[in-house]
Short mmCIF file of C-alpha atoms in Angstrom, two decimals:
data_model
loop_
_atom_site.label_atom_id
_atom_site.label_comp_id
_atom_site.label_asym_id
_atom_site.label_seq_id
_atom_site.Cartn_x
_atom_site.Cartn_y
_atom_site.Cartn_z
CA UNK A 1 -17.17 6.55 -26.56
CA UNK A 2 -16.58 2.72 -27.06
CA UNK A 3 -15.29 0.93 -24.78
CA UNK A 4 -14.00 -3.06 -24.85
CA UNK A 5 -13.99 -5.31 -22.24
CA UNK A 6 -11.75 -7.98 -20.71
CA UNK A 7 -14.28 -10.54 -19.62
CA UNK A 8 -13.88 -12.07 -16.30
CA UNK A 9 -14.49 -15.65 -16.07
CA UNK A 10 -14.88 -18.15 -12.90
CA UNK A 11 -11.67 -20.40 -13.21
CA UNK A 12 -8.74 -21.57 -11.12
CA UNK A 13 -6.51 -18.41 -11.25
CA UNK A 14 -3.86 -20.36 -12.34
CA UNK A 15 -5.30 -21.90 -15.54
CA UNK A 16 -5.19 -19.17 -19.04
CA UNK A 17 -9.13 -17.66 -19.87
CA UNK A 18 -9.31 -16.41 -22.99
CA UNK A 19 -12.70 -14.56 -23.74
CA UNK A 20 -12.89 -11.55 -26.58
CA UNK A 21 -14.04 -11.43 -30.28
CA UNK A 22 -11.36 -8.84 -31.79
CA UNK A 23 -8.56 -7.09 -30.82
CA UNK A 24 -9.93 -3.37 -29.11
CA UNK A 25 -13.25 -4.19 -29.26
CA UNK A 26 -14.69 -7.67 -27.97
CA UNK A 27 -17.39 -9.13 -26.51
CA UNK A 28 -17.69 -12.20 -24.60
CA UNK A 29 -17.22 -15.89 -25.22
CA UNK A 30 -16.92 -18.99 -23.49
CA UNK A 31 -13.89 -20.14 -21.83
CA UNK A 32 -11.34 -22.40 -23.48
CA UNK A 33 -8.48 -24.03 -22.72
CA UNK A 34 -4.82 -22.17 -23.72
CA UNK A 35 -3.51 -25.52 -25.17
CA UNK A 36 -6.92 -26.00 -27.39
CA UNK A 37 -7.87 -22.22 -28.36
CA UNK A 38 -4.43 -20.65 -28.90
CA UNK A 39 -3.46 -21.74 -32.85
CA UNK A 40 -3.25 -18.43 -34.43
CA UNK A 41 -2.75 -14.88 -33.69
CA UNK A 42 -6.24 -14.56 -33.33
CA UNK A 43 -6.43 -17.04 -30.15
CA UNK A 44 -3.68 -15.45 -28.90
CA UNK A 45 -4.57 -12.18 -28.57
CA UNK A 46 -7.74 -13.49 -26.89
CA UNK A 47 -5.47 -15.55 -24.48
CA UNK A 48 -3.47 -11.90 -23.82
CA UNK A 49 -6.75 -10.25 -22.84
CA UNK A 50 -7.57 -12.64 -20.58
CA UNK A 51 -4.17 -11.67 -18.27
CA UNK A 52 -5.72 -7.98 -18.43
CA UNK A 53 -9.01 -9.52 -17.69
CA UNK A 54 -7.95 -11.09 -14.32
CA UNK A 55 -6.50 -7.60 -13.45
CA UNK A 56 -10.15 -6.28 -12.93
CA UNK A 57 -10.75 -8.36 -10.00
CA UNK A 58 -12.24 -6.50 -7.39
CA UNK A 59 -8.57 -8.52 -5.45
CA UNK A 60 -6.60 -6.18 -7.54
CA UNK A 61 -7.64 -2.83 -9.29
CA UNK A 62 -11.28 -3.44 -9.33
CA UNK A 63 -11.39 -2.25 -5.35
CA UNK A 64 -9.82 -4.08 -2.46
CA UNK A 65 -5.60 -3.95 -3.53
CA UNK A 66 -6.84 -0.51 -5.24
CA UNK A 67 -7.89 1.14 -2.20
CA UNK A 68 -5.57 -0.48 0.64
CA UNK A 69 -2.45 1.05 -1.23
CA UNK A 70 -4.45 4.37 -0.30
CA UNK A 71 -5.79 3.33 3.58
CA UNK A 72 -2.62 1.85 4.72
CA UNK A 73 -1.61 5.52 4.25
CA UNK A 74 -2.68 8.79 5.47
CA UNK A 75 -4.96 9.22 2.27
CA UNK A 76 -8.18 7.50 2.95
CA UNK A 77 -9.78 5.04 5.62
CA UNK A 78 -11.92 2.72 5.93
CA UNK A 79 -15.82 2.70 7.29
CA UNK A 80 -17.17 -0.26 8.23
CA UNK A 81 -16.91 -3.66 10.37
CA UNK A 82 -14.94 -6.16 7.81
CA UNK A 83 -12.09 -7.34 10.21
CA UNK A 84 -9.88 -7.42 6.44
CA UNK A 85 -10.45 -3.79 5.92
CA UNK A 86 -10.53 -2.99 9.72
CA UNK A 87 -6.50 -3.98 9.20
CA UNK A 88 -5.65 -2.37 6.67
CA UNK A 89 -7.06 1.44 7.64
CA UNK A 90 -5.76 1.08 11.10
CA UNK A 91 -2.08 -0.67 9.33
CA UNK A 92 -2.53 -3.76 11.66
CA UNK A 93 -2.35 -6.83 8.93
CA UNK A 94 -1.98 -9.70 10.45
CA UNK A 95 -0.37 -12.88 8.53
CA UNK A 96 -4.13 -14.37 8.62
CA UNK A 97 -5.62 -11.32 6.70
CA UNK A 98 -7.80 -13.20 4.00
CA UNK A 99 -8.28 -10.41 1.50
CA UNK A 100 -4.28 -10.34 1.64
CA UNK A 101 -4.33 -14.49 0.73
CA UNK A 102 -6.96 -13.91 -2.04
CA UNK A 103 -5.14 -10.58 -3.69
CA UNK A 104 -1.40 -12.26 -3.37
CA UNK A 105 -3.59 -15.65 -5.39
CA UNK A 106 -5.15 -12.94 -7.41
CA UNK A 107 -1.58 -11.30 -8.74
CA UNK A 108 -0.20 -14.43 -9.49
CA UNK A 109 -2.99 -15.47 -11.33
CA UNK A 110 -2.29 -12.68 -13.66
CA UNK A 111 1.50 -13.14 -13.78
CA UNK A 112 0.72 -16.95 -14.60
CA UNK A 113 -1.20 -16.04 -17.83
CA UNK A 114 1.63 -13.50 -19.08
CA UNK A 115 3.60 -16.43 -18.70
CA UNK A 116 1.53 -18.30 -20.49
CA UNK A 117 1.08 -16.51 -23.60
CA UNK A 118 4.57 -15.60 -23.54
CA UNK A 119 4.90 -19.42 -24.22
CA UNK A 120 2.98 -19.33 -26.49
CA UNK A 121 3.50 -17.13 -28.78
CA UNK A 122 7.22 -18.31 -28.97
CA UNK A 123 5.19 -21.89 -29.82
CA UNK A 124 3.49 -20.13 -32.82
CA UNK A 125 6.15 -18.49 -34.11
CA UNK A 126 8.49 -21.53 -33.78
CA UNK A 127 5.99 -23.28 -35.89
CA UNK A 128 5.51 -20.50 -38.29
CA UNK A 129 2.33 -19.93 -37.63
CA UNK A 130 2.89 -15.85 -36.46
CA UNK A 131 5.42 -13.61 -37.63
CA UNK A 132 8.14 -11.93 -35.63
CA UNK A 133 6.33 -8.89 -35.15
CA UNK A 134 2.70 -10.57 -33.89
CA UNK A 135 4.87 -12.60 -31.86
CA UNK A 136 6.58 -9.34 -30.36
CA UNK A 137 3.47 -7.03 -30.19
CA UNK A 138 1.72 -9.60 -27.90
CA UNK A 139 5.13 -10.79 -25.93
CA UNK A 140 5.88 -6.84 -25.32
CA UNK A 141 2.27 -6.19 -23.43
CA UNK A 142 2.65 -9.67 -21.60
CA UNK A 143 6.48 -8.42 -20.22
CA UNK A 144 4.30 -4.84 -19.26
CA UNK A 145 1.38 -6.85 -17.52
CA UNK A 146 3.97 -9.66 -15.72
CA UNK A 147 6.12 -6.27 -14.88
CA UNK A 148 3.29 -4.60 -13.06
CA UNK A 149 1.73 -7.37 -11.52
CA UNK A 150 5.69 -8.27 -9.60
CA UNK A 151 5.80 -4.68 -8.82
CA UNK A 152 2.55 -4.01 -6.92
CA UNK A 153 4.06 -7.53 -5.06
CA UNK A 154 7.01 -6.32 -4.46
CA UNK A 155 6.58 -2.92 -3.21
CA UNK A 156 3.99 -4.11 -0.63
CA UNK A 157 5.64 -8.15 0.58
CA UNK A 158 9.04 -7.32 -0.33
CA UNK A 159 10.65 -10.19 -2.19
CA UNK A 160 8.61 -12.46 -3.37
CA UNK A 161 8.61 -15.99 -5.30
CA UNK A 162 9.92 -15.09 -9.03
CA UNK A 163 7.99 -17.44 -11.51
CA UNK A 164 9.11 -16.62 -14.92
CA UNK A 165 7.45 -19.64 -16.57
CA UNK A 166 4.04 -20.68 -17.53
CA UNK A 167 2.83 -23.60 -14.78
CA UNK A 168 -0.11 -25.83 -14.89
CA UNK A 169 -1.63 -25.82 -11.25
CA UNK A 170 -0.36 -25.32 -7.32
CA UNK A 171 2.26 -28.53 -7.56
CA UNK A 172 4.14 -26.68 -10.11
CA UNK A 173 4.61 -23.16 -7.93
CA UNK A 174 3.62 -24.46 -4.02
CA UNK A 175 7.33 -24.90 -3.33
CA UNK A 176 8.99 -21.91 -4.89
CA UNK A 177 11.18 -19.82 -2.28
CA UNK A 178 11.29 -16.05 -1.87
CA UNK A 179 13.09 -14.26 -4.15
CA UNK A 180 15.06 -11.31 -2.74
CA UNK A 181 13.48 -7.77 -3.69
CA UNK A 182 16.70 -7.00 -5.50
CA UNK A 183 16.17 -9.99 -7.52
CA UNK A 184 12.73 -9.05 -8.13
CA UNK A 185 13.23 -5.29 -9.27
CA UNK A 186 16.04 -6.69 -11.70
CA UNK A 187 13.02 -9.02 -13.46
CA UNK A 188 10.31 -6.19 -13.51
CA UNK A 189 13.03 -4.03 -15.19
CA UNK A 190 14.57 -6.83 -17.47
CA UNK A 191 10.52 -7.49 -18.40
CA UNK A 192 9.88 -3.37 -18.74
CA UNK A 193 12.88 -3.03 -21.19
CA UNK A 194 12.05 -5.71 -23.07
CA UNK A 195 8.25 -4.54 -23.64
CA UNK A 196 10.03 -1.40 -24.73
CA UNK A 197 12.32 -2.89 -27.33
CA UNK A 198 9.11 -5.19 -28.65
CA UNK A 199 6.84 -2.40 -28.61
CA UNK A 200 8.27 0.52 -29.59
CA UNK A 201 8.32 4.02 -28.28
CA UNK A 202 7.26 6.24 -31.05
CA UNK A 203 3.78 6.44 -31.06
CA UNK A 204 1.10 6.39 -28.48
CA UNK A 205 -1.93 3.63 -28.87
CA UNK A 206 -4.90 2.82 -26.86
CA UNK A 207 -4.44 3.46 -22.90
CA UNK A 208 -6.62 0.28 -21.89
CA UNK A 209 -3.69 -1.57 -23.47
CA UNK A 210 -0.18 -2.17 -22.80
CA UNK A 211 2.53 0.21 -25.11
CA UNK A 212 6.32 0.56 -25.27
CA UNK A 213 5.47 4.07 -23.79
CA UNK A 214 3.61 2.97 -20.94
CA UNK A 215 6.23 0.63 -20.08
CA UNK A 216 9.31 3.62 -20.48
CA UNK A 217 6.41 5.11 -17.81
CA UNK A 218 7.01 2.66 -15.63
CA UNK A 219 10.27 1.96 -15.61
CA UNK A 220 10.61 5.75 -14.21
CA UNK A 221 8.16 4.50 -11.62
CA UNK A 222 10.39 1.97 -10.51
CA UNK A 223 13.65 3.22 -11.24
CA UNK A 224 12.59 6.29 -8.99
CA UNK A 225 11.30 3.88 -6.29
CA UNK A 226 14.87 1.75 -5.84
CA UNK A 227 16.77 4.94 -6.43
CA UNK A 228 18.07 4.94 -9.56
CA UNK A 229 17.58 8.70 -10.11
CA UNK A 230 19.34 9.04 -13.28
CA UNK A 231 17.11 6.02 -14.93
CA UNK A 232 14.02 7.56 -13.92
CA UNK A 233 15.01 11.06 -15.20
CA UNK A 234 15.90 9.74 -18.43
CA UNK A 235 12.63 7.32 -19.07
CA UNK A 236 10.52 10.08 -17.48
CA UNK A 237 12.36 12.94 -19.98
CA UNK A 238 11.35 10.06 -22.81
CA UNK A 239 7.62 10.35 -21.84
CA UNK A 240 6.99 13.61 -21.64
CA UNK A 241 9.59 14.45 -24.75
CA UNK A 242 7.91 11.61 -27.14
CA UNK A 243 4.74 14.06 -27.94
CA UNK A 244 2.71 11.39 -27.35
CA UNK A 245 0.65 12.34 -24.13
CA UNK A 246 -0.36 16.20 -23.11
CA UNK A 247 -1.99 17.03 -20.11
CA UNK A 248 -5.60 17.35 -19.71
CA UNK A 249 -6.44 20.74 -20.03
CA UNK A 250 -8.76 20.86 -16.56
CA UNK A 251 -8.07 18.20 -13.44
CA UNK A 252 -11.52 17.06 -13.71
CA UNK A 253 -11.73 15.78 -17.08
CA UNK A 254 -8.92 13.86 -16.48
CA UNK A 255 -11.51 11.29 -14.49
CA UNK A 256 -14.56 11.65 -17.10
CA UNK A 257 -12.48 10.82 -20.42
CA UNK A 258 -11.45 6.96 -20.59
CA UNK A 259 -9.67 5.51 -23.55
CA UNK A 260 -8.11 7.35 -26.76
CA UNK A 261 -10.08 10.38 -25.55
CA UNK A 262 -7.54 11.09 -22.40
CA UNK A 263 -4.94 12.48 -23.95
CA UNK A 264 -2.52 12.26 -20.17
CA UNK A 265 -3.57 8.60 -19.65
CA UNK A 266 -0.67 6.33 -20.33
CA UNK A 267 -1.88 2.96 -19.13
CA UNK A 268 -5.64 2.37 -17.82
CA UNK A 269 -7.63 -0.94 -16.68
CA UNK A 270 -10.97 -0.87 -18.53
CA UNK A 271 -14.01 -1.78 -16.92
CA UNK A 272 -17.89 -1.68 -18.61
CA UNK A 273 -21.01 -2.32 -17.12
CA UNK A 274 -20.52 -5.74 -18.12
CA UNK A 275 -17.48 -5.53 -16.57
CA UNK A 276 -18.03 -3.58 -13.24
CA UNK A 277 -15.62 -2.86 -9.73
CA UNK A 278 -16.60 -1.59 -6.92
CA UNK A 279 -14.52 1.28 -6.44
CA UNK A 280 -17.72 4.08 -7.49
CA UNK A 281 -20.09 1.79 -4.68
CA UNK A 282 -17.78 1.85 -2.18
CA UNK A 283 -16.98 5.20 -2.24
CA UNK A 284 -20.58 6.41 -2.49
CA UNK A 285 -22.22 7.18 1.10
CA UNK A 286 -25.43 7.45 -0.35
CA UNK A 287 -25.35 3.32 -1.22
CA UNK A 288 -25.87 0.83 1.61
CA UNK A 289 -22.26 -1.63 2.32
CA UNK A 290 -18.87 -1.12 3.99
CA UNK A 291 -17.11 2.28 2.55
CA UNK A 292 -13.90 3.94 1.77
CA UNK A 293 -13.53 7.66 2.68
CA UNK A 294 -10.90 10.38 2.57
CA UNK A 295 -9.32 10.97 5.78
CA UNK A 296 -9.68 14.31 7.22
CA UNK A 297 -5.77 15.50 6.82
CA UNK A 298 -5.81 14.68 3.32
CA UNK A 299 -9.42 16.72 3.25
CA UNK A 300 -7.71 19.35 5.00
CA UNK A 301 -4.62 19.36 3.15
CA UNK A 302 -7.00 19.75 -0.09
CA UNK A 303 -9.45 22.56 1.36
CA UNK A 304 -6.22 24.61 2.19
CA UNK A 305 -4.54 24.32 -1.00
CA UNK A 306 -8.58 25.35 -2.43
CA UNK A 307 -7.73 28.36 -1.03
CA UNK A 308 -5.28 29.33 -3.24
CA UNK A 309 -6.96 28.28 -6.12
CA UNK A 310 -6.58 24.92 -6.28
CA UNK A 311 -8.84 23.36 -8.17
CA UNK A 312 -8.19 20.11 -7.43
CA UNK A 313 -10.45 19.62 -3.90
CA UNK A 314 -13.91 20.00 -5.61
CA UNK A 315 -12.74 17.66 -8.20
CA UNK A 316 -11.62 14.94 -5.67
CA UNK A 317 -13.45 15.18 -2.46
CA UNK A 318 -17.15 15.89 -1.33
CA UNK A 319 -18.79 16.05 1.61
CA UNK A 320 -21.92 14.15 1.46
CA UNK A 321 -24.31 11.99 3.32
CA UNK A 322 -26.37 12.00 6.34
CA UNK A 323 -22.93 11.30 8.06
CA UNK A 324 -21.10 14.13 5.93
CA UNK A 325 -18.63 11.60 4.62
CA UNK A 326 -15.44 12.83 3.02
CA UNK A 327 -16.80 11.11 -0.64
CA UNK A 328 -13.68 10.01 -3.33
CA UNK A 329 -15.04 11.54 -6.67
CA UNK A 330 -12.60 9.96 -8.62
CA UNK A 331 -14.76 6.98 -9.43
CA UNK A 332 -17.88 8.54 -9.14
CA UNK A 333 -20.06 6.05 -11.01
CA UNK A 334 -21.76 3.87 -7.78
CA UNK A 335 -24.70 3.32 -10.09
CA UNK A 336 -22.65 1.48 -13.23
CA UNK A 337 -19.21 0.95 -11.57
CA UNK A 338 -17.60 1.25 -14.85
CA UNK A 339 -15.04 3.58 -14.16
CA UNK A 340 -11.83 3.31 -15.43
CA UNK A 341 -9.31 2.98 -13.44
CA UNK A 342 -5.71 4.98 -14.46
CA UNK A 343 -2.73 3.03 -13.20
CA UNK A 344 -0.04 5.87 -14.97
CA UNK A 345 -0.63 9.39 -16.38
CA UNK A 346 1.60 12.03 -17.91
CA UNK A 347 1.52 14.36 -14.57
CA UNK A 348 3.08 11.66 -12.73
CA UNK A 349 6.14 12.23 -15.03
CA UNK A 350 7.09 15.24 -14.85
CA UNK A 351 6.86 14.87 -11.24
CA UNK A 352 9.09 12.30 -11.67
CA UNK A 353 11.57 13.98 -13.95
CA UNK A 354 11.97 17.14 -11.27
CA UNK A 355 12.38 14.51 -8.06
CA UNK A 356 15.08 12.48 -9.93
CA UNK A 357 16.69 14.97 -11.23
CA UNK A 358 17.25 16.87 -7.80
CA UNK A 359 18.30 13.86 -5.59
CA UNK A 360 20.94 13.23 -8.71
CA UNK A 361 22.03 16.24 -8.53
CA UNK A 362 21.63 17.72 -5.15
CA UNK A 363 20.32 21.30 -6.71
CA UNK A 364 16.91 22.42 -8.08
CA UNK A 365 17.27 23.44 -12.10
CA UNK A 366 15.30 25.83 -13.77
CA UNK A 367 14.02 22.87 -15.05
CA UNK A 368 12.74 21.16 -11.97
CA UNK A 369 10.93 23.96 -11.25
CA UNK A 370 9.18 24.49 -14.57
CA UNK A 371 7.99 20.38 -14.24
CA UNK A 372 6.48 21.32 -10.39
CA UNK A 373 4.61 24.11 -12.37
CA UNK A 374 3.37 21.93 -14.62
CA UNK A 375 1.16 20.12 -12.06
CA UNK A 376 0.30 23.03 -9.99
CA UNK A 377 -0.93 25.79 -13.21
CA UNK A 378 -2.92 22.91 -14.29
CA UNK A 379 -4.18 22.94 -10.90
CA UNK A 380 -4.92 26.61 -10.81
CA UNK A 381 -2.02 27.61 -8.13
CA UNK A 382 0.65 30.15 -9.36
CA UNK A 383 4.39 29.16 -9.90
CA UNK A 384 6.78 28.48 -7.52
CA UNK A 385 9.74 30.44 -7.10
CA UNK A 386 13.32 29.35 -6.04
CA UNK A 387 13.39 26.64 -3.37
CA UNK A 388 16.36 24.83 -1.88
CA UNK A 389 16.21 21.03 -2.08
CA UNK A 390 14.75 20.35 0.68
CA UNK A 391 11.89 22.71 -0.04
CA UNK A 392 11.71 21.25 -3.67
CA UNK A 393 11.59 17.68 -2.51
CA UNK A 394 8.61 18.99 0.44
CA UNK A 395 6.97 20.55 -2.70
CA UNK A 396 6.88 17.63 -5.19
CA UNK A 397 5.61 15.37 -2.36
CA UNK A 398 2.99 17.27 -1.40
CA UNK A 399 2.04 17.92 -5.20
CA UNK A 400 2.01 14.33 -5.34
CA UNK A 401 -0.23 13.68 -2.48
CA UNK A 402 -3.10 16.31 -3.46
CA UNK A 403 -2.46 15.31 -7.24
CA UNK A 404 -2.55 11.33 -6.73
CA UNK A 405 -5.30 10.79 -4.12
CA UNK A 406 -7.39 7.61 -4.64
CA UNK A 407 -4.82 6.23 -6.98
CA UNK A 408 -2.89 4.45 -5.21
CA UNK A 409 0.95 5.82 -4.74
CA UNK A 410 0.55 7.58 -1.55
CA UNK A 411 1.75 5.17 0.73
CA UNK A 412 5.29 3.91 -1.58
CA UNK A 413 6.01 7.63 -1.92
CA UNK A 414 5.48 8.07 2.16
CA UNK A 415 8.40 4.94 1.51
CA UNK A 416 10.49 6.23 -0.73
CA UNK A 417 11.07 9.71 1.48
CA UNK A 418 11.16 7.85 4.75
CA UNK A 419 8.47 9.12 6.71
CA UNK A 420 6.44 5.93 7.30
CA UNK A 421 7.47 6.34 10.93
CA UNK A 422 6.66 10.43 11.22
CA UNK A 423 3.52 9.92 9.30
CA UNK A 424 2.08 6.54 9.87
CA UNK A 425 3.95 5.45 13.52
CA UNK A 426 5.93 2.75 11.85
CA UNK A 427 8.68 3.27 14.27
CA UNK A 428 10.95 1.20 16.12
CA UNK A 429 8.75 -1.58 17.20
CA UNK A 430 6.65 -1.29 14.47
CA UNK A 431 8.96 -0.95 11.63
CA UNK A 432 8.24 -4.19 9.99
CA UNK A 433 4.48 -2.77 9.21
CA UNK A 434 6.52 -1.27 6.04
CA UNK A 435 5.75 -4.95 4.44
CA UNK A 436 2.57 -6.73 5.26
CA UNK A 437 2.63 -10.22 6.03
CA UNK A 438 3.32 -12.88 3.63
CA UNK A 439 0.11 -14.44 4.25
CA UNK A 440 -0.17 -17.41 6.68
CA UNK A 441 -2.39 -19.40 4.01
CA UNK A 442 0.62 -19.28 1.54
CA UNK A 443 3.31 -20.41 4.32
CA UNK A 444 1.06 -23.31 5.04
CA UNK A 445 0.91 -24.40 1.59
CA UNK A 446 4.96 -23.44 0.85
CA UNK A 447 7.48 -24.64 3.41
CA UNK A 448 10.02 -22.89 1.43
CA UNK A 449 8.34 -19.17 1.88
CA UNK A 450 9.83 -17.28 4.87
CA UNK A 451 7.51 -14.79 6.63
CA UNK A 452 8.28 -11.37 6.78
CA UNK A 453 9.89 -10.05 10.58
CA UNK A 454 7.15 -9.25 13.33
CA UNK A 455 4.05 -11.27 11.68
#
């Protein structure tokens, strides 16, 4: 299969890169500046790769924000002697973490060039150079990409400084204050709805790009996160009900089919062997350099469910190595490191629907249960049978945890059911490790940003 690539270039993350040949499938070119290249549709949609482009930095989904979503959890840990990754396996940020500094930089780098060609597209259509719907088509994934980039903020610092416009260099953003998380949440679902209106929800395009669909996905993400149960039943029943997505017919191939090809990926970052991360490398113990493992309960947890047929451990976890590590196989490729990365599939929705639906309605419908048995008959374990809510709720989150591992929603779900101080320790005293810090490099710089309690 094909792929395309969003080329990463070395700029100021605040400045717009553009760098592709042709919509889908590009190649690189040289970087320009937005107010030069961007005339037609043509430059802009080269300007809109580049925001997916800066989401392959090995800051964000290319390894490092990746992976500490999953070792600030009870999923995986870290094996090494970087003091950055030292922190985040054993949950002990401190405000002076650099990798946090350079991944906060590296998120609003991205959210800056959504912003950007948001601008500018309203520029070309003002001037009649676009029409209404190229204006919309590239606006709508720009809303998605700015949506994702303030939720993976915002789920992690808490509130955060909203930026909705398109700024030129530090001066124009060094002073912002903290928005509150509310405030936040209301933007990334104001941006999600308005991807959906612009892009439509009836048919199902490329993964490696943004699509009304993916953003109805989502938006049952984060309504389910915040609590908004009957939101995220709804946009979750719209996924699964639009016929646009079916599950992969084994676990495995859900991780060796990238693109138009994976029929249950709804949104995926591309990455080529001209555009590599580290995540395959890293995870490989066979390679020399700092690793991430899977931790023994979640090895455990995996083995036990093996043996009742789950298929699921020998497709995610390996012992291997003169040190038997616990090896990820999800991004297998260490030679390469052009595996895709999946940021939202179909399984996560029905999930979804079953969760939202029972906290909304305090009982388990015959319908609840049939979405749980989704997951685990794909999975090769038999069907569940009637479960009080409590059971039900234990059920989906442990589905979730032997489903998800490696990609990143471990430690927001271990959140959202309030067990961050049973599971990870984050009690009393050490509550406030539910945020990290806002980090100490961004205070200096903003007198206006407020640290988060006990950093």
């Amino acid at each position: 299969m094909k792929k395309y690539s969003y080329i990463l270039a070395a700029a100021l993350g605040l400045s717009v890169m553009t760098g592709c040949e042709e919509r889908l499938e590009v190649a690189p070119t040289t970087q320009v500046e937005a107010d030069v290249a961007v005339t037609d549709f043509n430059s802009l949609d080269k300007a809109a790769l580049g925001a997916y482009s800066a989401m392959q930095s090995e800051d964000y989904y290319g390894y490092r924000y990746a992976f500490y979503n999953e070792v600030y959890s009870d999923n995986m840990e870290f094996i090494g002697t970087f003091t950055t990754d030292l922190e985040a396996t054993r949950r002990t940020f401190t405000a002076s973490n650099l990798q946090i500094d350079n991944t906060w930089g590296t998120i609003y780098a991205v959210i800056n060039r959504a912003n950007t060609v948001i601008a500018q597209a309203d520029n070309l259509f003002s001037a009649g150079t676009i029409t209404a719907e190229q204006r919309d088509a590239i606006q709508g994934e720009m809303y998605f990409v700015r949506a994702l980039a303030y939720f993976d903020l915002v789920k992690v610092f808490g509130g955060v400084p909203l930026e909705l416009n398109a700024t030129t260099g530090l001066p124009d953003i060094q002073f912002l204050p903290r928005a509150s998380e509310q405030e936040v949440y209301n933007s990334i679902i104001s941006d999600l709805t308005n991807a959906e209106n612009m892009l439509g929800t009836e048919e199902r395009s490329d993964p490696r790009r943004a699509s009304g669909l993916a953003a109805t996905a989502l938006l049952a993400r984060v309504q389910l996160q915040v609590g908004n149960y009957g939101e995220a039943q709804t946009k979750a029943n719209q996924v699964i009900t639009s016929g646009a997505f079916e599950l992969m017919p084994t676990f495995a191939s859900i991780f060796t089919t990238e693109g138009s090809g994976n029929r249950e990926s709804i949104f995926e970052i591309d990455f080529t062997t001209n555009d590599q991360n580290s995540l395959g490398s890293s995870t490989n113990p066979n390679t020399p350099g700092q690793k991430f493992y899977v931790r023994q309960g979640t090895y455990e947890a995996l083995q036990a469910s093996a043996a009742n047929g789950d298929t699921r451990f020998e497709s995610t976890v390996r012992i291997e190595g003169s040190a038997n590590r616990r090896r990820l196989l999800k991004y297998e490729d260490a030679v390469n490191n052009a595996d895709n990365v999946i940021v939202i599939r179909l399984a996560e929705m029905y999930l979804i629907r079953a969760e939202a639906a029972i906290r909304q309605s305090n009982t388990v419908s015959e319908q609840s249960r049939e979405d749980i048995n989704m997951i685990r008959n794909r999975a090769g374990l038999p069907d569940v049978g009637a479960l009080s809510v409590t059971a039900a709720l234990d059920e989906i989150l442990r589905q979730r945890r032997l489903e998800f591992v490696g990609e990143g929603l471990r430690y927001i779900d271990l959140r959202r059911y309030n067990l961050t101080c049973e599971v990870l320790g984050f009690c009393n005293g050490q509550a406030f490790r539910n945020l990290w810090p806002i980090p100490l490099q961004q205070i200096e710089r903003n007198p206006n940003l407020v640290r988060n309690e006990g950093y």
